[in-house]
Each structure stands twice: as structure tokens, then as C-alpha cells.
PDB file of C-alpha atoms in Angstrom:
ATOM      1  CA  MET G   1    -106.188  14.660  77.650  1.00 97.00           C
ATOM      2  CA  THR G   2    -104.887  11.108  77.520  1.00 98.00           C
ATOM      3  CA  ILE G   3    -101.823  10.039  75.561  1.00 98.00           C
ATOM      4  CA  LYS G   4    -104.161   7.996  73.365  1.00 98.00           C
ATOM      5  CA  GLU G   5    -106.249  11.053  72.473  1.00 98.00           C
ATOM      6  CA  MET G   6    -103.123  13.088  71.776  1.00 98.00           C
ATOM      7  CA  ALA G   7    -101.715  10.312  69.582  1.00 98.00           C
ATOM      8  CA  GLU G   8    -104.905  10.157  67.539  1.00 98.00           C
ATOM      9  CA  ALA G   9    -104.978  13.924  67.072  1.00 98.00           C
ATOM     10  CA  CYS G  10    -101.296  14.037  66.075  1.00 98.00           C
ATOM     11  CA  GLY G  11    -101.376  10.953  63.831  1.00 98.00           C
ATOM     12  CA  TRP G  12     -98.864   8.874  65.803  1.00 98.00           C
ATOM     13  CA  LYS G  13     -98.765   5.109  65.403  1.00 98.00           C
ATOM     14  CA  LEU G  14     -98.628   2.913  68.516  1.00 98.00           C
ATOM     15  CA  LEU G  15     -95.656   0.493  68.609  1.00 98.00           C
ATOM     16  CA  ALA G  16     -95.914  -0.899  72.152  1.00 98.00           C
ATOM     17  CA  GLY G  17     -97.397  -0.489  75.610  1.00 98.00           C
ATOM     18  CA  GLU G  18    -101.092  -0.277  74.743  1.00 97.00           C
ATOM     19  CA  GLU G  19    -102.014  -0.983  78.363  1.00 97.00           C
ATOM     20  CA  GLY G  20    -100.774   2.453  79.437  1.00 97.00           C
ATOM     21  CA  THR G  21    -102.494   4.582  76.804  1.00 98.00           C
ATOM     22  CA  ASP G  22    -105.065   6.037  79.234  1.00 98.00           C
ATOM     23  CA  ALA G  23    -102.332   8.021  81.008  1.00 97.00           C
ATOM     24  CA  PRO G  24    -103.065  11.757  81.153  1.00 98.00           C
ATOM     25  CA  VAL G  25    -100.648  14.184  79.437  1.00 98.00           C
ATOM     26  CA  ASP G  26    -100.051  17.682  80.809  1.00 97.00           C
ATOM     27  CA  GLY G  27     -96.648  18.607  79.414  1.00 98.00           C
ATOM     28  CA  CYS G  28     -93.808  17.700  77.105  1.00 98.00           C
ATOM     29  CA  TYR G  29     -90.092  16.989  77.354  1.00 98.00           C
ATOM     30  CA  ILE G  30     -87.615  16.579  74.498  1.00 98.00           C
ATOM     31  CA  GLY G  31     -84.167  14.979  74.680  1.00 97.00           C
ATOM     32  CA  ASP G  32     -81.995  12.004  73.798  1.00 96.00           C
ATOM     33  CA  LEU G  33     -79.306  11.992  76.460  1.00 94.00           C
ATOM     34  CA  LEU G  34     -80.770   9.586  78.982  1.00 93.00           C
ATOM     35  CA  SER G  35     -79.020  10.896  82.106  1.00 90.00           C
ATOM     36  CA  TRP G  36     -80.242  14.380  81.233  1.00 91.00           C
ATOM     37  CA  VAL G  37     -83.796  13.284  80.515  1.00 94.00           C
ATOM     38  CA  MET G  38     -83.937  11.139  83.640  1.00 91.00           C
ATOM     39  CA  ALA G  39     -83.184  14.135  85.808  1.00 89.00           C
ATOM     40  CA  ARG G  40     -85.611  16.510  84.101  1.00 92.00           C
ATOM     41  CA  ALA G  41     -88.591  14.834  82.423  1.00 95.00           C
ATOM     42  CA  LEU G  42     -91.630  15.016  84.685  1.00 94.00           C
ATOM     43  CA  SER G  43     -94.495  12.703  85.455  1.00 93.00           C
ATOM     44  CA  GLY G  44     -97.272  13.337  82.925  1.00 96.00           C
ATOM     45  CA  ASN G  45     -94.939  14.615  80.197  1.00 98.00           C
ATOM     46  CA  VAL G  46     -94.997  13.150  76.728  1.00 98.00           C
ATOM     47  CA  TRP G  47     -91.323  12.476  75.949  1.00 98.00           C
ATOM     48  CA  LEU G  48     -90.155  13.137  72.392  1.00 98.00           C
ATOM     49  CA  THR G  49     -86.895  11.431  71.438  1.00 98.00           C
ATOM     50  CA  VAL G  50     -85.075   9.302  68.888  1.00 97.00           C
ATOM     51  CA  MET G  51     -83.791   6.826  71.498  1.00 96.00           C
ATOM     52  CA  GLY G  52     -85.678   3.556  71.046  1.00 96.00           C
ATOM     53  CA  ASN G  53     -83.569   1.229  73.189  1.00 95.00           C
ATOM     54  CA  VAL G  54     -84.389  -0.632  76.374  1.00 93.00           C
ATOM     55  CA  ASN G  55     -82.649   1.979  78.530  1.00 93.00           C
ATOM     56  CA  ALA G  56     -84.960   4.650  77.178  1.00 96.00           C
ATOM     57  CA  ILE G  57     -87.907   2.527  78.331  1.00 95.00           C
ATOM     58  CA  ALA G  58     -86.301   2.196  81.774  1.00 93.00           C
ATOM     59  CA  VAL G  59     -85.949   5.989  81.925  1.00 94.00           C
ATOM     60  CA  ALA G  60     -89.595   6.384  80.869  1.00 96.00           C
ATOM     61  CA  ALA G  61     -90.612   4.018  83.669  1.00 93.00           C
ATOM     62  CA  LEU G  62     -88.495   5.785  86.291  1.00 91.00           C
ATOM     63  CA  THR G  63     -89.762   9.248  85.410  1.00 93.00           C
ATOM     64  CA  ASP G  64     -93.438   8.203  85.018  1.00 93.00           C
ATOM     65  CA  VAL G  65     -93.789  10.010  81.699  1.00 97.00           C
ATOM     66  CA  ALA G  66     -97.169   9.454  80.031  1.00 98.00           C
ATOM     67  CA  GLY G  67     -95.568   7.979  76.931  1.00 98.00           C
ATOM     68  CA  VAL G  68     -92.698   8.081  74.454  1.00 98.00           C
ATOM     69  CA  VAL G  69     -92.843   9.357  70.875  1.00 98.00           C
ATOM     70  CA  LEU G  70     -90.043   8.291  68.540  1.00 98.00           C
ATOM     71  CA  ALA G  71     -89.706  11.083  65.990  1.00 98.00           C
ATOM     72  CA  GLU G  72     -88.436  10.719  62.409  1.00 98.00           C
ATOM     73  CA  ASP G  73     -89.389   7.029  62.347  1.00 97.00           C
ATOM     74  CA  ALA G  74     -86.566   6.215  64.798  1.00 96.00           C
ATOM     75  CA  ALA G  75     -86.526   2.476  65.487  1.00 95.00           C
ATOM     76  CA  LEU G  76     -87.772   0.727  68.611  1.00 97.00           C
ATOM     77  CA  ASP G  77     -85.635  -2.371  69.113  1.00 95.00           C
ATOM     78  CA  GLU G  78     -87.106  -5.737  70.115  1.00 95.00           C
ATOM     79  CA  ALA G  79     -85.895  -5.696  73.729  1.00 92.00           C
ATOM     80  CA  ALA G  80     -87.315  -2.198  74.164  1.00 95.00           C
ATOM     81  CA  LYS G  81     -90.660  -3.207  72.678  1.00 97.00           C
ATOM     82  CA  ALA G  82     -90.883  -6.197  75.026  1.00 96.00           C
ATOM     83  CA  ARG G  83     -90.055  -4.037  78.062  1.00 94.00           C
ATOM     84  CA  ALA G  84     -92.561  -1.347  77.046  1.00 97.00           C
ATOM     85  CA  ASP G  85     -95.307  -3.962  76.620  1.00 97.00           C
ATOM     86  CA  LEU G  86     -94.430  -5.549  79.950  1.00 94.00           C
ATOM     87  CA  GLN G  87     -94.452  -2.242  81.817  1.00 93.00           C
ATOM     88  CA  GLY G  88     -97.385  -0.708  79.960  1.00 96.00           C
ATOM     89  CA  ILE G  89     -95.422   2.279  78.666  1.00 97.00           C
ATOM     90  CA  PRO G  90     -96.943   3.552  75.409  1.00 98.00           C
ATOM     91  CA  VAL G  91     -94.404   4.086  72.622  1.00 98.00           C
ATOM     92  CA  TYR G  92     -95.469   5.803  69.388  1.00 98.00           C
ATOM     93  CA  THR G  93     -93.745   6.570  66.118  1.00 98.00           C
ATOM     94  CA  CYS G  94     -94.122   9.422  63.652  1.00 98.00           C
ATOM     95  CA  PRO G  95     -92.259  10.616  60.535  1.00 98.00           C
ATOM     96  CA  GLU G  96     -91.989  14.290  61.584  1.00 98.00           C
ATOM     97  CA  ASN G  97     -88.861  15.627  63.305  1.00 98.00           C
ATOM     98  CA  LEU G  98     -88.734  16.633  66.974  1.00 98.00           C
ATOM     99  CA  TYR G  99     -89.568  20.279  66.295  1.00 98.00           C
ATOM    100  CA  GLU G 100     -92.570  19.491  64.109  1.00 98.00           C
ATOM    101  CA  THR G 101     -93.765  16.924  66.632  1.00 98.00           C
ATOM    102  CA  ALA G 102     -93.395  19.404  69.475  1.00 98.00           C
ATOM    103  CA  LEU G 103     -95.501  21.939  67.542  1.00 98.00           C
ATOM    104  CA  LYS G 104     -98.277  19.367  67.241  1.00 98.00           C
ATOM    105  CA  VAL G 105     -98.046  18.593  70.974  1.00 98.00           C
ATOM    106  CA  ALA G 106     -98.222  22.299  71.788  1.00 97.00           C
ATOM    107  CA  GLY G 107    -101.308  22.611  69.587  1.00 97.00           C
ATOM    108  CA  GLN G 108    -102.999  19.863  71.585  1.00 97.00           C
ATOM    109  CA  LEU G 109    -101.927  21.061  75.034  1.00 96.00           C
ATOM    110  CA  ASN G 110    -102.880  24.680  74.352  1.00 89.00           C
ATOM    111  CA  GLY G 111    -105.909  24.033  72.185  1.00 73.00           C
TER     112      GLY G 111
ATOM    113  CA  MET Z   1     -82.641  -3.342 111.684  1.00 75.00           C
ATOM    114  CA  SER Z   2     -84.436  -1.495 108.910  1.00 87.00           C
ATOM    115  CA  MET Z   3     -88.117  -1.763 108.113  1.00 91.00           C
ATOM    116  CA  LEU Z   4     -87.338  -3.371 104.754  1.00 95.00           C
ATOM    117  CA  HIS Z   5     -84.005  -4.815 103.654  1.00 97.00           C
ATOM    118  CA  LEU Z   6     -83.462  -5.503  99.960  1.00 97.00           C
ATOM    119  CA  HIS Z   7     -80.585  -7.012  98.040  1.00 97.00           C
ATOM    120  CA  TYR Z   8     -80.014  -7.180  94.281  1.00 97.00           C
ATOM    121  CA  ASP Z   9     -77.377  -8.572  91.965  1.00 96.00           C
ATOM    122  CA  VAL Z  10     -76.699  -6.196  89.092  1.00 94.00           C
ATOM    123  CA  PRO Z  11     -75.465  -8.266  86.130  1.00 91.00           C
ATOM    124  CA  GLY Z  12     -72.491  -6.916  84.199  1.00 89.00           C
ATOM    125  CA  ASP Z  13     -72.457  -6.074  80.486  1.00 78.00           C
ATOM    126  CA  ASP Z  14     -76.224  -6.448  80.252  1.00 82.00           C
ATOM    127  CA  PHE Z  15     -77.840  -3.122  79.517  1.00 81.00           C
ATOM    128  CA  THR Z  16     -81.200  -4.774  79.067  1.00 80.00           C
ATOM    129  CA  ARG Z  17     -81.327  -5.648  82.770  1.00 83.00           C
ATOM    130  CA  ALA Z  18     -79.993  -2.397  84.200  1.00 85.00           C
ATOM    131  CA  GLY Z  19     -82.889  -0.660  85.894  1.00 88.00           C
ATOM    132  CA  GLU Z  20     -84.460  -3.799  87.353  1.00 90.00           C
ATOM    133  CA  ALA Z  21     -83.210  -3.078  90.868  1.00 94.00           C
ATOM    134  CA  SER Z  22     -84.101   0.625  90.836  1.00 95.00           C
ATOM    135  CA  GLY Z  23     -87.470  -0.196  89.240  1.00 93.00           C
ATOM    136  CA  ASP Z  24     -88.249  -2.693  91.965  1.00 95.00           C
ATOM    137  CA  VAL Z  25     -87.256  -0.273  94.743  1.00 97.00           C
ATOM    138  CA  LYS Z  26     -89.404   2.392  93.120  1.00 95.00           C
ATOM    139  CA  HIS Z  27     -92.462   0.102  93.136  1.00 94.00           C
ATOM    140  CA  LYS Z  28     -91.901  -0.890  96.749  1.00 96.00           C
ATOM    141  CA  LEU Z  29     -91.570   2.740  97.878  1.00 96.00           C
ATOM    142  CA  LYS Z  30     -94.744   3.588  95.978  1.00 94.00           C
ATOM    143  CA  ARG Z  31     -96.648   0.793  97.686  1.00 94.00           C
ATOM    144  CA  LEU Z  32     -95.311   1.933 101.057  1.00 95.00           C
ATOM    145  CA  GLY Z  33     -96.696   5.403 100.356  1.00 95.00           C
ATOM    146  CA  TYR Z  34     -93.480   7.441 100.134  1.00 95.00           C
ATOM    147  CA  GLU Z  35     -93.813  10.902  98.627  1.00 94.00           C
ATOM    148  CA  PRO Z  36     -93.279  11.046  94.830  1.00 92.00           C
ATOM    149  CA  ASP Z  37     -90.268  13.387  95.065  1.00 92.00           C
ATOM    150  CA  ALA Z  38     -88.348  11.019  97.347  1.00 95.00           C
ATOM    151  CA  ILE Z  39     -89.228   8.046  95.155  1.00 95.00           C
ATOM    152  CA  ARG Z  40     -88.005   9.906  92.086  1.00 93.00           C
ATOM    153  CA  ARG Z  41     -84.714  10.852  93.771  1.00 95.00           C
ATOM    154  CA  VAL Z  42     -84.067   7.271  94.875  1.00 97.00           C
ATOM    155  CA  ALA Z  43     -84.955   5.879  91.438  1.00 95.00           C
ATOM    156  CA  ILE Z  44     -82.702   8.305  89.528  1.00 93.00           C
ATOM    157  CA  ALA Z  45     -79.714   7.914  91.860  1.00 96.00           C
ATOM    158  CA  MET Z  46     -79.984   4.148  91.917  1.00 96.00           C
ATOM    159  CA  TYR Z  47     -80.467   3.738  88.173  1.00 95.00           C
ATOM    160  CA  GLU Z  48     -77.403   5.885  87.464  1.00 94.00           C
ATOM    161  CA  GLY Z  49     -75.480   3.697  89.884  1.00 96.00           C
ATOM    162  CA  GLU Z  50     -76.679   0.524  88.207  1.00 95.00           C
ATOM    163  CA  ILE Z  51     -75.675   1.849  84.794  1.00 93.00           C
ATOM    164  CA  ASN Z  52     -72.240   2.763  86.154  1.00 94.00           C
ATOM    165  CA  MET Z  53     -71.735  -0.765  87.458  1.00 95.00           C
ATOM    166  CA  VAL Z  54     -72.775  -2.246  84.108  1.00 93.00           C
ATOM    167  CA  ILE Z  55     -70.574   0.117  82.068  1.00 91.00           C
ATOM    168  CA  HIS Z  56     -67.460   0.194  84.203  1.00 92.00           C
ATOM    169  CA  ALA Z  57     -67.352  -2.673  86.659  1.00 94.00           C
ATOM    170  CA  GLY Z  58     -68.862  -5.799  85.094  1.00 93.00           C
ATOM    171  CA  GLY Z  59     -71.820  -5.580  87.456  1.00 94.00           C
ATOM    172  CA  GLY Z  60     -72.101  -5.527  91.214  1.00 96.00           C
ATOM    173  CA  GLU Z  61     -74.522  -5.606  94.101  1.00 97.00           C
ATOM    174  CA  ALA Z  62     -77.104  -3.210  95.468  1.00 97.00           C
ATOM    175  CA  THR Z  63     -78.295  -3.239  99.066  1.00 98.00           C
ATOM    176  CA  VAL Z  64     -81.206  -1.030 100.065  1.00 98.00           C
ATOM    177  CA  ASP Z  65     -82.556  -0.400 103.551  1.00 98.00           C
ATOM    178  CA  ILE Z  66     -85.878   1.361 103.735  1.00 97.00           C
ATOM    179  CA  ASP Z  67     -87.048   3.224 106.829  1.00 96.00           C
ATOM    180  CA  PRO Z  68     -89.770   5.867 107.256  1.00 94.00           C
ATOM    181  CA  ASP Z  69     -87.250   8.719 107.515  1.00 94.00           C
ATOM    182  CA  LYS Z  70     -84.536   7.457 105.170  1.00 96.00           C
ATOM    183  CA  VAL Z  71     -83.668   5.216 102.258  1.00 98.00           C
ATOM    184  CA  ASP Z  72     -80.119   3.908 102.521  1.00 98.00           C
ATOM    185  CA  ILE Z  73     -78.483   2.558  99.344  1.00 98.00           C
ATOM    186  CA  ILE Z  74     -75.144   0.783  99.052  1.00 98.00           C
ATOM    187  CA  LEU Z  75     -73.793  -0.071  95.605  1.00 98.00           C
ATOM    188  CA  GLN Z  76     -70.733  -2.269  95.631  1.00 98.00           C
ATOM    189  CA  ASP Z  77     -68.634  -3.575  92.754  1.00 97.00           C
ATOM    190  CA  HIS Z  78     -65.335  -5.331  92.217  1.00 94.00           C
ATOM    191  CA  GLY Z  79     -64.446  -3.423  89.064  1.00 95.00           C
ATOM    192  CA  PRO Z  80     -61.284  -1.468  88.223  1.00 95.00           C
ATOM    193  CA  GLY Z  81     -61.956   1.297  90.774  1.00 96.00           C
ATOM    194  CA  ILE Z  82     -61.854   5.060  90.199  1.00 95.00           C
ATOM    195  CA  ALA Z  83     -58.362   6.570  90.086  1.00 94.00           C
ATOM    196  CA  ASP Z  84     -59.467  10.152  90.730  1.00 94.00           C
ATOM    197  CA  VAL Z  85     -62.841  10.384  92.474  1.00 94.00           C
ATOM    198  CA  SER Z  86     -62.970  14.195  92.466  1.00 94.00           C
ATOM    199  CA  LYS Z  87     -62.457  14.207  88.696  1.00 93.00           C
ATOM    200  CA  ALA Z  88     -65.135  11.548  88.235  1.00 93.00           C
ATOM    201  CA  MET Z  89     -67.540  13.757  90.194  1.00 93.00           C
ATOM    202  CA  GLN Z  90     -67.118  16.618  87.694  1.00 92.00           C
ATOM    203  CA  ALA Z  91     -70.073  16.975  85.337  1.00 90.00           C
ATOM    204  CA  GLY Z  92     -69.068  16.062  81.813  1.00 90.00           C
ATOM    205  CA  TRP Z  93     -66.026  13.956  82.728  1.00 91.00           C
ATOM    206  CA  SER Z  94     -66.382  10.395  81.452  1.00 92.00           C
ATOM    207  CA  THR Z  95     -64.335   7.326  80.546  1.00 90.00           C
ATOM    208  CA  ALA Z  96     -67.264   5.527  78.917  1.00 90.00           C
ATOM    209  CA  PRO Z  97     -66.583   3.932  75.515  1.00 88.00           C
ATOM    210  CA  ASP Z  98     -68.340   5.032  72.317  1.00 88.00           C
ATOM    211  CA  ASN Z  99     -70.812   2.140  72.268  1.00 86.00           C
ATOM    212  CA  VAL Z 100     -72.119   3.317  75.640  1.00 88.00           C
ATOM    213  CA  ARG Z 101     -72.450   6.876  74.381  1.00 88.00           C
ATOM    214  CA  SER Z 102     -74.521   5.699  71.436  1.00 85.00           C
ATOM    215  CA  LEU Z 103     -76.996   4.211  73.959  1.00 86.00           C
ATOM    216  CA  GLY Z 104     -77.566   7.644  75.474  1.00 87.00           C
ATOM    217  CA  PHE Z 105     -75.197   7.391  78.430  1.00 89.00           C
ATOM    218  CA  GLY Z 106     -71.554   8.229  79.043  1.00 86.00           C
ATOM    219  CA  ALA Z 107     -71.963  11.998  79.130  1.00 88.00           C
ATOM    220  CA  GLY Z 108     -70.329  12.282  82.541  1.00 90.00           C
ATOM    221  CA  MET Z 109     -73.580  12.980  84.343  1.00 89.00           C
ATOM    222  CA  GLY Z 110     -74.039   9.794  86.330  1.00 91.00           C
ATOM    223  CA  LEU Z 111     -72.147  10.585  89.517  1.00 94.00           C
ATOM    224  CA  PRO Z 112     -73.177  14.283  89.521  1.00 92.00           C
ATOM    225  CA  ASN Z 113     -76.825  13.201  89.178  1.00 92.00           C
ATOM    226  CA  MET Z 114     -76.402  10.759  92.060  1.00 95.00           C
ATOM    227  CA  LYS Z 115     -74.938  13.516  94.227  1.00 95.00           C
ATOM    228  CA  LYS Z 116     -77.608  16.019  93.209  1.00 94.00           C
ATOM    229  CA  TYR Z 117     -80.544  13.780  94.056  1.00 94.00           C
ATOM    230  CA  THR Z 118     -79.378  12.347  97.353  1.00 97.00           C
ATOM    231  CA  ASP Z 119     -78.873  13.857 100.808  1.00 97.00           C
ATOM    232  CA  VAL Z 120     -75.699  11.881 101.474  1.00 97.00           C
ATOM    233  CA  MET Z 121     -73.338  10.441  98.881  1.00 97.00           C
ATOM    234  CA  GLU Z 122     -69.955   8.928  99.658  1.00 97.00           C
ATOM    235  CA  ILE Z 123     -67.612   7.068  97.324  1.00 97.00           C
ATOM    236  CA  GLU Z 124     -64.905   4.701  98.451  1.00 96.00           C
ATOM    237  CA  SER Z 125     -62.787   3.356  95.656  1.00 96.00           C
ATOM    238  CA  VAL Z 126     -59.577   1.383  95.463  1.00 96.00           C
ATOM    239  CA  VAL Z 127     -57.941   0.974  92.055  1.00 96.00           C
ATOM    240  CA  GLY Z 128     -57.839  -2.708  91.148  1.00 96.00           C
ATOM    241  CA  GLU Z 129     -60.279  -3.692  93.897  1.00 97.00           C
ATOM    242  CA  GLY Z 130     -63.551  -1.916  93.307  1.00 97.00           C
ATOM    243  CA  THR Z 131     -65.892   0.857  94.305  1.00 97.00           C
ATOM    244  CA  THR Z 132     -68.536   1.293  96.988  1.00 98.00           C
ATOM    245  CA  VAL Z 133     -71.076   4.099  96.756  1.00 98.00           C
ATOM    246  CA  HIS Z 134     -73.194   4.910  99.796  1.00 98.00           C
ATOM    247  CA  MET Z 135     -76.240   7.106  99.275  1.00 98.00           C
ATOM    248  CA  VAL Z 136     -79.019   8.272 101.578  1.00 98.00           C
ATOM    249  CA  VAL Z 137     -82.287   9.897 100.600  1.00 98.00           C
ATOM    250  CA  ASN Z 138     -84.329  11.507 103.375  1.00 96.00           C
ATOM    251  CA  PRO Z 139     -87.958  11.946 102.297  1.00 93.00           C
ATOM    252  CA  GLY Z 140     -89.071  15.531 102.765  1.00 82.00           C
ATOM    253  CA  LYS Z 141     -85.571  17.008 102.340  1.00 74.00           C
ATOM    254  CA  LYS Z 142     -83.954  18.745  99.295  1.00 66.00           C
TER     255      LYS Z 142
END
């Protein structure tokens, strides 16, 4: 399934990077410590985090994740939004916490 | 003479621009058809190095030489230097300030990540003069 289809099913709102929303999703990674995430998130993962800064977008670009979901309405700052739009990296927001968001992702990936 | 020689200035104290050099190298390697694992290793190691130069050294320079069997990366800065390199290589050891930690870095994983993802990593550092990190990634290894 694409990140766009997953976002619709999970009720996430797109904040930036619409150009990349056709990317396929086949897994999930959760974390906020960028050095940790950079070394472990895989291409095709949807990355759940609360880090909405420009470095998080750089990490998303380097790891080729399908998209970023900012849980608990965590903010995406202006520089990060501009970078995500420029690089076509979809960034979504949702009010649920990381655990609840992960459950929804699991429902989509396993369903 | 390498197949492709690249040079980048890494601006200091500008977190918004860290990642430009590693991002560009990543795109070039992709276009040249390098295997995804090697591209990923180069991108991670180089981005960590860029972040280190921004956090600790007020910026620096990155020189990358790309050949079919190896990607050679030299990161050079004129920052404060590293007093104890073996300590700096320990996972979890960090001198990064709190504002850096709040950005999601500064957990003492930068240098260990660089070592983990490269086939060769050497640090030369002189306190008060600066630090040079030499890294090599051989596609198909590790």
C-alpha cells in the first residue's frame, strides 16, 4: 500500500511533501533520537516520531523512509516543512500517541 | 585520480544546512548505480560527520572521491580538536550541549555510527588545531 492510502485509512493529515505520497509502505520504525533512527530505519518504513525539525527531514531523506508521521500533534517547523516539500518527503500529523499510531499502522500492514 | 572528485563546504552553526553534502553524495551514488547498502552506509557516516562539524567545530570541509570499488571521504575541520579520541569513540560519550540534544543529536552515537558503517575510519585530531576524519566504504563489504 502507498503512504497516501495508509494515511487515509489512519486519518492522518498531510503537512508537507505531497509529491512523495505514492511511495509504498512495507514496515514501520519508531524513534526520536536521530542518530539511532538513521542507523536503523529502513527504506519503505513509515517513521513515527515527535521530531519535526529539519534534521529529521534530512534523516528521512537519507534512510529513504516512505514518510514521516508526527504523533500527538507534534509541530513541524517552517524550515522542516520547506525541506520536506523540496525533497518530496510526505509528513503527516495525528493526535494519537506513538503506541496508538503504531497499532493503526499494524492494522493496515497486517490487514 | 578518482572517477569522481567532490568537494563541499559544511557551514558552521547551521543545522538547517547539515545534510546537504551527504544528500548530494547519496544522489550521485544512486545515479552511478551503486548498491543501496553502500549508498546507505556512505550517507549515514557522512551525515554524522557533517553534524559533528556543525556541533563541535564551527563547520569544515568534506572531500569525497568516488571509484567503482571504494568511496573515500575526508572530513576536515579547524575546530577545538578532540582531547581523547578513544573516549569520543565510546558509544554514549558526548560533549554536545543541551540545545543540540533537544534537536535529536548529542547522544554520543555519531562517531560509533561512522565506525560501524565504514570499512576504514581513522581520526587525526590536534587540540586547538582541528580534526580530520578519513573514512572508506567498499561497496559489497560489511
